[in-house]
Every structure is written in C-alpha cells, then in structure tokens.
CSV table of N, CA, C and O in Angstrom, one decimal:
chain,number,residue,atom,x,y,z
A,1,MET,N,119.4,97.5,145.3
A,1,MET,CA,120.4,98.1,146.2
A,1,MET,C,121.4,96.6,146.3
A,1,MET,O,121.3,95.8,146.9
A,2,SER,N,122.6,97.2,146.2
A,2,SER,CA,123.7,96.0,146.4
A,2,SER,C,124.1,96.1,147.9
A,2,SER,O,124.2,97.0,148.7
A,3,MET,N,124.6,95.1,148.2
A,3,MET,CA,125.1,94.8,149.7
A,3,MET,C,126.4,95.0,149.7
A,3,MET,O,126.9,95.4,150.8
A,4,TYR,N,127.3,94.9,148.6
A,4,TYR,CA,128.8,95.2,148.9
A,4,TYR,C,129.0,96.3,147.6
A,4,TYR,O,128.4,96.3,146.9
A,5,PRO,N,130.1,96.8,148.0
A,5,PRO,CA,130.7,97.7,147.1
A,5,PRO,C,131.4,97.1,145.8
A,5,PRO,O,131.9,95.9,146.0
A,6,GLU,N,131.0,97.6,144.5
A,6,GLU,CA,131.6,96.8,143.4
A,6,GLU,C,133.1,96.7,143.5
A,6,GLU,O,133.6,95.6,143.0
A,7,TYR,N,134.0,97.5,143.9
A,7,TYR,CA,135.3,97.3,144.0
A,7,TYR,C,135.7,96.1,144.9
A,7,TYR,O,136.7,95.5,144.7
A,8,MET,N,134.8,95.9,145.8
A,8,MET,CA,135.3,94.5,146.5
A,8,MET,C,134.8,93.0,145.9
A,8,MET,O,135.4,92.3,146.0
A,9,VAL,N,133.6,93.2,145.0
A,9,VAL,CA,133.2,92.0,144.4
A,9,VAL,C,133.8,91.9,143.1
A,9,VAL,O,134.0,90.7,142.3
A,10,ALA,N,134.5,92.9,142.3
A,10,ALA,CA,135.1,92.9,141.0
A,10,ALA,C,136.1,91.7,140.8
A,10,ALA,O,135.9,90.9,140.0
A,11,PRO,N,137.1,91.6,141.8
A,11,PRO,CA,138.0,90.5,141.7
A,11,PRO,C,137.3,89.0,142.0
A,11,PRO,O,137.7,88.1,141.3
A,12,ILE,N,136.3,89.0,142.5
A,12,ILE,CA,135.4,87.4,142.6
A,12,ILE,C,134.5,87.2,141.6
A,12,ILE,O,134.6,86.2,141.1
A,13,ARG,N,133.9,88.4,141.0
A,13,ARG,CA,133.4,88.2,139.7
A,13,ARG,C,134.6,87.7,138.7
A,13,ARG,O,134.1,86.5,138.0
A,14,GLU,N,135.6,88.3,138.6
A,14,GLU,CA,136.7,87.8,137.7
A,14,GLU,C,137.3,86.5,137.7
A,14,GLU,O,137.5,85.9,136.6
A,15,ASP,N,137.0,86.0,138.8
A,15,ASP,CA,137.4,84.6,139.3
A,15,ASP,C,136.6,83.6,138.3
A,15,ASP,O,137.2,82.6,138.0
A,16,LEU,N,135.3,83.9,138.2
A,16,LEU,CA,134.6,82.9,137.2
A,16,LEU,C,134.6,83.5,135.7
A,16,LEU,O,134.7,82.6,134.7
A,17,THR,N,134.5,84.6,135.8
A,17,THR,CA,134.5,85.4,134.2
A,17,THR,C,135.7,85.0,133.3
A,17,THR,O,135.7,84.7,132.4
A,18,SER,N,136.8,85.2,134.4
A,18,SER,CA,138.2,84.7,133.5
A,18,SER,C,138.2,83.3,133.2
A,18,SER,O,138.9,83.1,132.3
A,19,ALA,N,137.5,82.4,133.8
A,19,ALA,CA,137.2,81.0,133.3
A,19,ALA,C,136.2,80.8,132.5
A,19,ALA,O,135.9,79.4,132.1
A,20,GLY,N,135.6,81.7,131.8
A,20,GLY,CA,134.8,81.4,130.7
A,20,GLY,C,133.0,81.6,131.2
A,20,GLY,O,132.2,81.4,130.3
A,21,PHE,N,133.0,82.0,132.1
A,21,PHE,CA,131.4,82.2,132.8
A,21,PHE,C,131.1,83.6,132.5
A,21,PHE,O,131.9,84.5,132.5
A,22,GLU,N,129.9,83.6,132.0
A,22,GLU,CA,129.2,85.2,131.5
A,22,GLU,C,128.4,85.5,132.7
A,22,GLU,O,127.7,84.8,133.3
A,23,GLN,N,128.8,86.9,133.1
A,23,GLN,CA,128.1,87.5,134.4
A,23,GLN,C,126.7,87.8,133.9
A,23,GLN,O,126.8,88.9,133.0
A,24,LEU,N,125.6,87.3,134.5
A,24,LEU,CA,124.3,87.8,134.1
A,24,LEU,C,124.0,89.1,135.0
A,24,LEU,O,124.0,89.0,136.4
A,25,MET,N,123.4,90.2,134.6
A,25,MET,CA,123.1,91.2,135.4
A,25,MET,C,121.7,91.8,135.7
A,25,MET,O,121.5,92.5,136.2
A,26,SER,N,120.8,90.9,134.9
A,26,SER,CA,119.4,91.3,134.9
A,26,SER,C,118.5,90.0,135.0
A,26,SER,O,119.1,88.9,134.4
A,27,ALA,N,117.5,90.2,135.5
A,27,ALA,CA,116.3,89.0,135.4
A,27,ALA,C,116.1,88.7,133.8
A,27,ALA,O,116.0,87.6,133.4
A,28,GLU,N,116.2,89.4,132.9
A,28,GLU,CA,115.8,89.6,131.3
A,28,GLU,C,117.2,88.5,131.0
A,28,GLU,O,117.0,87.6,130.2
A,29,GLU,N,118.4,88.8,131.2
A,29,GLU,CA,119.4,87.9,130.9
A,29,GLU,C,119.4,86.6,131.3
A,29,GLU,O,119.6,85.5,130.7
A,30,VAL,N,119.0,86.4,132.5
A,30,VAL,CA,118.9,85.1,133.3
A,30,VAL,C,117.7,84.2,132.5
A,30,VAL,O,117.9,83.0,132.2
A,31,ASP,N,116.6,84.8,132.5
A,31,ASP,CA,115.4,84.3,131.8
A,31,ASP,C,116.0,83.8,130.2
A,31,ASP,O,115.7,82.6,129.9
A,32,GLN,N,116.5,84.7,129.5
A,32,GLN,CA,117.0,84.2,128.4
A,32,GLN,C,118.1,83.1,128.2
A,32,GLN,O,117.9,82.2,127.6
A,33,ALA,N,118.9,83.0,129.2
A,33,ALA,CA,119.8,82.1,129.4
A,33,ALA,C,119.4,80.8,129.5
A,33,ALA,O,119.7,79.7,129.1
A,34,LEU,N,118.7,80.8,130.9
A,34,LEU,CA,118.0,79.6,131.4
A,34,LEU,C,116.8,79.0,130.4
A,34,LEU,O,116.6,77.6,130.6
A,35,LYS,N,116.3,79.6,129.6
A,35,LYS,CA,115.3,79.1,128.7
A,35,LYS,C,115.9,78.5,127.2
A,35,LYS,O,115.1,78.2,126.6
A,36,SER,N,117.2,78.8,127.3
A,36,SER,CA,117.8,78.3,126.0
A,36,SER,C,117.8,76.8,125.9
A,36,SER,O,117.9,76.2,126.8
A,37,ASP,N,117.9,76.2,124.5
A,37,ASP,CA,118.2,74.8,124.3
A,37,ASP,C,119.8,74.6,124.7
A,37,ASP,O,120.6,75.4,124.5
A,38,GLY,N,120.1,73.3,125.0
A,38,GLY,CA,121.4,72.7,125.4
A,38,GLY,C,121.5,72.8,126.9
A,38,GLY,O,120.5,73.1,127.8
A,39,THR,N,122.7,73.0,127.3
A,39,THR,CA,123.1,72.8,128.8
A,39,THR,C,123.6,74.1,129.0
A,39,THR,O,124.3,74.6,128.5
A,40,VAL,N,123.1,74.5,130.3
A,40,VAL,CA,123.5,75.9,130.7
A,40,VAL,C,123.8,75.4,132.4
A,40,VAL,O,123.1,74.9,133.2
A,41,LEU,N,125.1,75.7,132.9
A,41,LEU,CA,125.6,75.7,134.0
A,41,LEU,C,125.5,77.0,134.7
A,41,LEU,O,126.2,77.9,134.0
A,42,VAL,N,124.9,77.1,135.6
A,42,VAL,CA,124.6,78.5,136.5
A,42,VAL,C,125.4,78.4,137.9
A,42,VAL,O,125.0,77.4,138.8
A,43,ALA,N,126.1,79.4,138.2
A,43,ALA,CA,126.9,79.5,139.5
A,43,ALA,C,126.3,80.8,140.1
A,43,ALA,O,126.2,81.8,139.7
A,44,ILE,N,125.6,80.4,141.4
A,44,ILE,CA,125.4,81.7,142.3
A,44,ILE,C,126.6,82.1,143.2
A,44,ILE,O,126.9,81.4,144.0
A,45,ASN,N,127.3,83.0,142.7
A,45,ASN,CA,128.6,83.3,143.5
A,45,ASN,C,128.2,84.2,144.5
A,45,ASN,O,127.3,84.7,144.9
A,46,SER,N,129.3,84.1,145.4
A,46,SER,CA,129.2,84.7,146.8
A,46,SER,C,130.3,85.3,147.3
A,46,SER,O,131.5,84.8,147.0
A,47,VAL,N,130.4,86.1,148.3
A,47,VAL,CA,131.6,86.6,149.0
A,47,VAL,C,132.2,85.7,149.9
A,47,VAL,O,133.0,85.9,150.7
A,48,CYS,N,131.3,84.8,150.5
A,48,CYS,CA,131.6,83.9,151.5
A,48,CYS,C,133.0,83.0,151.3
A,48,CYS,O,133.3,82.8,150.1
A,49,GLY,N,133.4,82.6,152.6
A,49,GLY,CA,134.4,81.8,152.4
A,49,GLY,C,134.1,80.3,151.6
A,49,GLY,O,135.3,80.0,151.0
A,50,CYS,N,133.2,79.6,151.9
A,50,CYS,CA,133.1,78.3,150.8
A,50,CYS,C,133.0,78.6,149.4
A,50,CYS,O,133.1,77.7,148.6
A,51,ALA,N,132.8,79.8,149.0
A,51,ALA,CA,132.5,80.0,147.7
A,51,ALA,C,134.0,80.2,147.2
A,51,ALA,O,134.3,79.6,146.2
A,52,ALA,N,134.7,81.1,147.9
A,52,ALA,CA,136.2,81.1,147.4
A,52,ALA,C,137.0,79.8,147.7
A,52,ALA,O,137.9,79.7,146.7
A,53,SER,N,136.8,79.1,148.7
A,53,SER,CA,137.6,77.8,148.8
A,53,SER,C,137.3,76.7,148.2
A,53,SER,O,137.9,75.8,147.9
A,54,LYS,N,136.0,76.8,147.9
A,54,LYS,CA,135.2,75.4,147.4
A,54,LYS,C,134.7,75.5,146.1
A,54,LYS,O,134.9,74.8,145.1
A,55,ALA,N,133.5,76.6,146.0
A,55,ALA,CA,132.5,76.6,145.0
A,55,ALA,C,133.5,77.0,143.6
A,55,ALA,O,133.3,76.2,142.6
A,56,ARG,N,133.9,78.2,143.6
A,56,ARG,CA,134.6,78.6,142.3
A,56,ARG,C,135.9,77.8,142.1
A,56,ARG,O,135.9,77.5,140.9
A,57,PRO,N,136.7,77.2,143.0
A,57,PRO,CA,137.7,76.2,142.5
A,57,PRO,C,137.1,75.0,141.8
A,57,PRO,O,137.6,74.6,140.9
A,58,ALA,N,136.2,74.5,142.4
A,58,ALA,CA,135.4,73.3,142.0
A,58,ALA,C,134.8,73.7,140.6
A,58,ALA,O,135.1,72.8,139.7
A,59,LEU,N,134.1,74.6,140.4
A,59,LEU,CA,133.8,74.9,139.0
A,59,LEU,C,134.6,75.0,137.9
A,59,LEU,O,134.4,74.4,136.9
A,60,LYS,N,135.7,75.8,138.3
A,60,LYS,CA,136.7,76.1,137.5
A,60,LYS,C,137.6,74.6,137.0
A,60,LYS,O,138.0,74.3,135.8
A,61,MET,N,137.8,74.0,138.1
A,61,MET,CA,138.4,72.4,138.0
A,61,MET,C,137.6,71.5,136.9
A,61,MET,O,138.1,70.9,136.3
A,62,ALA,N,136.3,71.5,137.3
A,62,ALA,CA,135.3,70.4,136.6
A,62,ALA,C,135.2,70.9,135.2
A,62,ALA,O,135.3,70.0,134.4
A,63,VAL,N,135.0,72.3,135.0
A,63,VAL,CA,134.9,72.5,133.6
A,63,VAL,C,136.1,72.4,132.6
A,63,VAL,O,136.2,72.1,131.7
A,64,SER,N,137.4,72.7,133.4
A,64,SER,CA,138.6,72.6,132.5
A,64,SER,C,138.9,71.0,132.4
A,64,SER,O,139.6,70.6,131.5
A,65,ALA,N,138.5,70.2,133.4
A,65,ALA,CA,138.8,68.7,133.4
A,65,ALA,C,137.9,67.9,132.6
A,65,ALA,O,138.2,66.5,132.4
A,66,ALA,N,136.7,68.2,132.4
A,66,ALA,CA,135.7,67.3,131.9
A,66,ALA,C,135.7,67.0,130.5
A,66,ALA,O,136.1,68.1,129.7
A,67,ASP,N,135.4,66.0,130.0
A,67,ASP,CA,135.5,65.7,128.6
A,67,ASP,C,134.1,66.1,128.2
A,67,ASP,O,134.1,66.8,127.0
A,68,LYS,N,133.1,66.3,129.0
A,68,LYS,CA,131.7,66.6,128.4
A,68,LYS,C,131.5,67.7,129.2
A,68,LYS,O,131.8,67.9,130.4
A,69,LYS,N,131.2,68.9,128.5
A,69,LYS,CA,130.9,70.3,129.4
A,69,LYS,C,129.7,70.9,128.9
A,69,LYS,O,129.2,70.6,127.8
A,70,PRO,N,129.0,71.7,129.8
A,70,PRO,CA,127.8,72.7,129.4
A,70,PRO,C,128.2,73.3,128.2
A,70,PRO,O,129.2,74.0,128.0
A,71,ALA,N,127.1,73.6,127.6
A,71,ALA,CA,127.4,74.5,126.3
A,71,ALA,C,127.6,76.1,126.8
A,71,ALA,O,128.3,76.8,126.1
A,72,LYS,N,127.0,76.4,128.0
A,72,LYS,CA,126.9,77.7,128.3
A,72,LYS,C,127.4,77.8,129.9
A,72,LYS,O,126.8,76.9,130.6
A,73,LEU,N,128.0,78.8,130.3
A,73,LEU,CA,128.5,79.0,131.6
A,73,LEU,C,128.1,80.1,132.0
A,73,LEU,O,128.4,81.4,131.5
A,74,VAL,N,127.1,80.3,133.0
A,74,VAL,CA,126.7,81.7,133.5
A,74,VAL,C,126.8,81.9,135.1
A,74,VAL,O,126.8,80.7,135.8
A,75,THR,N,127.0,83.2,135.6
A,75,THR,CA,127.0,83.3,137.2
A,75,THR,C,125.9,84.5,137.2
A,75,THR,O,125.8,85.6,136.4
A,76,VAL,N,125.6,84.4,138.4
A,76,VAL,CA,124.8,85.8,139.1
A,76,VAL,C,125.7,85.8,140.5
A,76,VAL,O,126.1,84.8,140.9
A,77,PHE,N,125.4,87.1,140.9
A,77,PHE,CA,126.0,87.4,142.3
A,77,PHE,C,125.2,87.7,143.4
A,77,PHE,O,124.5,88.8,143.2
A,78,ALA,N,125.1,86.9,144.4
A,78,ALA,CA,124.3,86.9,145.5
A,78,ALA,C,124.7,88.3,146.5
A,78,ALA,O,125.7,88.5,146.4
A,79,GLY,N,123.6,89.0,146.5
A,79,GLY,CA,123.9,90.5,147.3
A,79,GLY,C,124.1,91.5,146.4
A,79,GLY,O,124.5,92.7,146.7
A,80,MET,N,124.2,91.4,145.0
A,80,MET,CA,124.6,92.3,144.0
A,80,MET,C,123.3,92.6,143.2
A,80,MET,O,122.3,93.4,143.4
A,81,GLU,N,123.4,91.9,142.1
A,81,GLU,CA,122.1,92.1,141.0
A,81,GLU,C,120.9,91.2,141.6
A,81,GLU,O,120.6,90.2,141.1
A,82,GLN,N,120.3,91.9,142.4
A,82,GLN,CA,119.0,91.0,143.2
A,82,GLN,C,118.0,90.5,142.3
A,82,GLN,O,117.4,89.4,142.4
A,83,ASP,N,117.6,91.4,141.3
A,83,ASP,CA,116.8,90.9,140.4
A,83,ASP,C,117.1,89.6,139.4
A,83,ASP,O,116.5,88.6,139.4
A,84,ALA,N,118.3,89.6,139.3
A,84,ALA,CA,119.1,88.4,138.5
A,84,ALA,C,119.1,87.4,139.3
A,84,ALA,O,118.6,86.1,138.9
A,85,VAL,N,119.4,87.3,140.6
A,85,VAL,CA,119.5,86.2,141.4
A,85,VAL,C,118.3,85.7,141.8
A,85,VAL,O,118.1,84.4,141.8
A,86,ALA,N,117.2,86.7,141.9
A,86,ALA,CA,115.8,86.3,142.1
A,86,ALA,C,115.2,85.3,140.8
A,86,ALA,O,114.7,84.2,141.3
A,87,LYS,N,115.7,85.8,139.8
A,87,LYS,CA,115.1,85.3,138.5
A,87,LYS,C,115.8,83.8,138.8
A,87,LYS,O,115.2,82.7,138.4
A,88,ALA,N,117.0,83.6,138.9
A,88,ALA,CA,118.0,82.3,138.8
A,88,ALA,C,117.1,81.4,139.7
A,88,ALA,O,117.0,80.1,139.4
A,89,ARG,N,116.8,82.0,140.8
A,89,ARG,CA,116.3,81.2,142.1
A,89,ARG,C,115.0,80.6,141.7
A,89,ARG,O,114.6,79.5,142.1
A,90,GLU,N,114.1,81.5,141.0
A,90,GLU,CA,112.8,80.8,140.4
A,90,GLU,C,113.0,79.6,139.7
A,90,GLU,O,112.3,78.7,139.8
A,91,PHE,N,114.1,79.7,138.9
A,91,PHE,CA,114.3,78.3,137.9
A,91,PHE,C,114.8,77.1,138.8
A,91,PHE,O,114.6,76.0,138.4
A,92,MET,N,115.3,77.4,139.9
A,92,MET,CA,115.9,76.7,140.9
A,92,MET,C,115.0,75.9,141.8
A,92,MET,O,115.2,75.0,142.7
A,93,LEU,N,113.8,76.4,141.9
A,93,LEU,CA,112.6,75.7,142.6
A,93,LEU,C,112.5,74.3,142.6
A,93,LEU,O,112.7,74.0,141.4
A,94,PRO,N,112.2,73.4,143.3
A,94,PRO,CA,111.8,73.8,144.8
A,94,PRO,C,112.9,73.7,145.7
A,94,PRO,O,112.7,74.0,146.9
A,95,TYR,N,114.0,74.1,145.3
A,95,TYR,CA,115.4,74.3,146.0
A,95,TYR,C,115.1,75.6,146.8
A,95,TYR,O,114.9,76.5,146.3
A,96,PRO,N,115.5,75.6,148.0
A,96,PRO,CA,115.5,76.9,148.7
A,96,PRO,C,116.6,77.8,148.3
A,96,PRO,O,117.8,77.2,147.7
A,97,PRO,N,116.7,79.2,148.5
A,97,PRO,CA,117.8,80.0,148.2
A,97,PRO,C,118.9,79.5,149.0
A,97,PRO,O,119.0,79.3,150.1
A,98,SER,N,120.1,79.6,148.0
A,98,SER,CA,121.2,79.2,148.7
A,98,SER,C,122.6,79.9,147.9
A,98,SER,O,122.4,79.9,146.6
A,99,SER,N,123.6,80.3,148.9
A,99,SER,CA,124.6,80.8,148.0
A,99,SER,C,125.8,80.6,148.8
A,99,SER,O,125.7,80.8,150.1
A,100,PRO,N,126.8,79.9,148.3
A,100,PRO,CA,126.8,79.8,146.9
A,100,PRO,C,126.1,78.4,146.4
A,100,PRO,O,125.5,77.7,147.4
A,101,SER,N,125.7,78.3,145.4
A,101,SER,CA,125.0,77.2,144.7
A,101,SER,C,125.3,77.1,143.2
A,101,SER,O,125.7,77.9,142.6
A,102,ILE,N,124.9,75.8,142.6
A,102,ILE,CA,125.5,75.4,141.4
A,102,ILE,C,124.3,74.5,140.9
A,102,ILE,O,123.9,73.9,141.4
A,103,ALA,N,123.8,75.0,139.7
A,103,ALA,CA,122.8,74.0,139.1
A,103,ALA,C,122.9,74.0,137.5
A,103,ALA,O,123.5,75.0,136.9
A,104,LEU,N,122.6,72.9,137.1
A,104,LEU,CA,122.8,72.6,135.6
A,104,LEU,C,121.4,72.3,135.0
A,104,LEU,O,120.5,71.7,135.5
A,105,PHE,N,121.2,73.1,134.0
A,105,PHE,CA,120.0,72.9,133.4
A,105,PHE,C,120.1,72.5,131.8
A,105,PHE,O,121.4,72.7,131.3
A,106,LYS,N,119.2,71.9,131.4
A,106,LYS,CA,119.3,71.2,130.0
A,106,LYS,C,117.7,71.4,129.4
A,106,LYS,O,116.8,71.1,129.8
A,107,ASP,N,118.0,72.1,128.2
A,107,ASP,CA,116.9,72.5,127.5
A,107,ASP,C,115.7,73.2,128.4
A,107,ASP,O,114.4,73.0,128.4
A,108,GLY,N,116.3,74.2,129.5
A,108,GLY,CA,115.5,74.8,130.2
A,108,GLY,C,114.7,74.3,131.5
A,108,GLY,O,114.2,74.7,132.4
A,109,GLU,N,115.5,73.0,131.7
A,109,GLU,CA,114.9,72.1,132.7
A,109,GLU,C,116.0,72.0,133.9
A,109,GLU,O,117.0,71.6,133.6
A,110,LEU,N,115.7,72.1,135.1
A,110,LEU,CA,116.8,72.0,136.1
A,110,LEU,C,117.1,70.4,136.2
A,110,LEU,O,115.9,69.7,136.5
A,111,VAL,N,118.3,70.0,136.1
A,111,VAL,CA,118.7,68.4,136.0
A,111,VAL,C,119.5,68.3,137.1
A,111,VAL,O,119.6,66.9,137.3
A,112,HIS,N,120.4,69.1,137.7
A,112,HIS,CA,121.0,68.6,138.7
A,112,HIS,C,121.3,70.0,139.5
A,112,HIS,O,121.5,71.2,139.1
A,113,MET,N,121.4,70.0,141.0
A,113,MET,CA,121.5,71.0,142.0
A,113,MET,C,122.6,70.8,142.9
A,113,MET,O,122.5,69.5,143.6
A,114,ILE,N,123.4,71.6,143.5
A,114,ILE,CA,124.3,71.5,144.4
A,114,ILE,C,124.1,72.7,145.3
A,114,ILE,O,124.4,73.8,144.9
A,115,GLU,N,123.6,72.6,146.4
A,115,GLU,CA,123.3,73.5,147.5
A,115,GLU,C,124.3,74.0,148.1
A,115,GLU,O,125.5,73.1,148.3
A,116,ARG,N,124.5,75.0,149.0
A,116,ARG,CA,125.6,75.4,149.8
A,116,ARG,C,125.9,74.3,150.8
A,116,ARG,O,127.0,74.1,151.0
A,117,TYR,N,125.0,73.7,151.3
A,117,TYR,CA,125.3,72.7,152.5
A,117,TYR,C,126.3,71.4,151.7
A,117,TYR,O,127.0,70.9,152.2
A,118,HIS,N,125.9,71.1,150.4
A,118,HIS,CA,126.7,70.1,149.8
A,118,HIS,C,128.3,70.8,149.4
A,118,HIS,O,129.0,70.1,149.1
A,119,ILE,N,128.3,72.1,149.5
A,119,ILE,CA,129.5,72.9,149.2
A,119,ILE,C,130.5,72.8,150.5
A,119,ILE,O,131.5,72.4,150.6
A,120,GLU,N,129.8,73.7,151.5
A,120,GLU,CA,130.6,73.9,152.6
A,120,GLU,C,131.2,72.7,153.4
A,120,GLU,O,132.1,72.8,154.1
A,121,GLY,N,130.3,71.9,153.4
A,121,GLY,CA,130.7,70.7,154.2
A,121,GLY,C,131.3,69.6,153.5
A,121,GLY,O,131.3,68.3,154.0
A,122,ASN,N,131.9,69.8,152.4
A,122,ASN,CA,132.4,68.8,151.6
A,122,ASN,C,133.9,68.8,151.0
A,122,ASN,O,134.4,70.2,151.3
A,123,GLU,N,134.5,68.1,150.6
A,123,GLU,CA,135.9,68.1,150.1
A,123,GLU,C,135.9,68.5,148.7
A,123,GLU,O,134.9,68.3,148.0
A,124,LEU,N,136.8,69.4,148.4
A,124,LEU,CA,136.9,70.0,147.1
A,124,LEU,C,136.7,69.0,145.8
A,124,LEU,O,136.0,69.2,145.0
A,125,HIS,N,137.5,67.8,146.0
A,125,HIS,CA,137.5,66.8,145.1
A,125,HIS,C,136.0,66.1,144.8
A,125,HIS,O,135.6,65.8,143.7
A,126,ARG,N,135.6,65.9,145.8
A,126,ARG,CA,134.2,65.5,145.6
A,126,ARG,C,133.0,66.2,145.0
A,126,ARG,O,132.1,65.9,144.3
A,127,ILE,N,133.3,67.9,145.3
A,127,ILE,CA,132.4,68.8,144.5
A,127,ILE,C,132.6,68.6,142.8
A,127,ILE,O,131.9,68.5,142.1
A,128,VAL,N,134.1,68.5,142.7
A,128,VAL,CA,134.5,68.5,141.2
A,128,VAL,C,133.9,67.1,140.6
A,128,VAL,O,133.4,67.1,139.6
A,129,ASP,N,133.9,66.1,141.4
A,129,ASP,CA,133.4,64.8,141.0
A,129,ASP,C,131.8,64.8,140.6
A,129,ASP,O,131.5,64.1,139.7
A,130,ASN,N,131.2,65.6,141.7
A,130,ASN,CA,129.6,65.7,141.6
A,130,ASN,C,129.6,66.3,140.1
A,130,ASN,O,128.5,65.9,139.5
A,131,LEU,N,130.2,67.5,140.1
A,131,LEU,CA,130.0,68.3,138.7
A,131,LEU,C,130.3,67.4,137.5
A,131,LEU,O,129.5,67.4,136.7
A,132,LYS,N,131.5,66.8,137.6
A,132,LYS,CA,131.7,66.0,136.3
A,132,LYS,C,130.9,65.0,135.9
A,132,LYS,O,130.6,64.5,134.7
A,133,GLY,N,130.3,64.3,137.1
A,133,GLY,CA,129.5,63.4,137.1
A,133,GLY,C,127.8,63.9,136.3
A,133,GLY,O,127.4,63.1,135.5
A,134,ALA,N,127.5,65.1,136.7
A,134,ALA,CA,126.5,65.6,136.1
A,134,ALA,C,126.6,66.0,134.6
A,134,ALA,O,125.7,65.9,133.9
A,135,PHE,N,127.8,66.4,134.4
A,135,PHE,CA,128.2,67.1,132.9
A,135,PHE,C,128.4,65.5,132.2
A,135,PHE,O,127.5,65.6,130.8
A,136,ASP,N,128.6,64.5,132.5
A,136,ASP,CA,128.7,63.3,131.9
A,136,ASP,C,127.3,62.6,131.6
A,136,ASP,O,127.0,62.2,130.5
A,137,ALA,N,126.4,63.0,132.4
A,137,ALA,CA,125.0,62.4,132.6
A,137,ALA,C,124.2,63.4,131.5
A,137,ALA,O,123.2,63.0,130.8
A,138,TYR,N,124.4,64.7,131.5
A,138,TYR,CA,123.6,65.5,130.9
A,138,TYR,C,124.2,66.2,129.7
A,138,TYR,O,123.4,67.1,128.9
A,139,CYS,N,125.3,66.3,129.6
A,139,CYS,CA,126.0,67.2,128.5
A,139,CYS,C,126.1,66.3,127.3
A,139,CYS,O,126.5,65.4,127.3
C-alpha cells in the first residue's frame, strides 16, 4: 500500500527520471539492477524537503558534471513501492533505513553510502563533491 497518491509523487519521480534515472517498481527489478556488473547509483527518493532541496539537485548536478559516471542510474521511491524499497535497503545493510539516501554499487557490492543525515545537514556543493569523489574512485 502506498503512502501518497500517485498524482502527488509523479512530478517528484520525474525530477530524477528526466535526468536519466530508471524508476524501479519491484523487488525483482532492484535485485536484477543491483546484482549486475559495473557501477550502479541508487537513489532512494522521498517527498521530504531535503530530497527536494539537496538530494535530487545534488544527484543531477554530480551526474551531469562528473567525468566518470556510474554505468546505471536507478531510483526507488520511499513510501510508494514498498517491496522495491525494502529490497534496495537489504543491499544497503548494515546502514539503517534512510530516505532520502544515495548508494553506489560496483559489481553488486556497496562501495559508497550517503545517508539522510549526510544530506539534510550539509551544503549542496559538499554532497555533489562527495558523489563526484565516489564516481572518481569507483567508476
């Protein structure tokens, strides 16, 4: 069961899908994406203010400005596709559930994690730099 009506989250989803992120809707899609070879950037999207003001803008800025980029960009939406989000969070253990959050995987292994507290209490340019640094190191 979804926490929000689809008409409310549609523009929030589009904020990332229009920037090249694939919206994953099921646990199976998440499993397939995160077990794949190469690098995968996962954004757990949210309706909260820090997702709107920092997480999504940082993701878009980092991906567009980075010389090295993840091979695949995917997103799941907290409060909506609960099975997909739960599966993504399984891959992100031992980190606790957090939304928004951002994770980078390489060959199915979690190599970099940005939790909500790294997002909401931080400046936008620092989040962008954090992501670009992770891209340089792992992509």
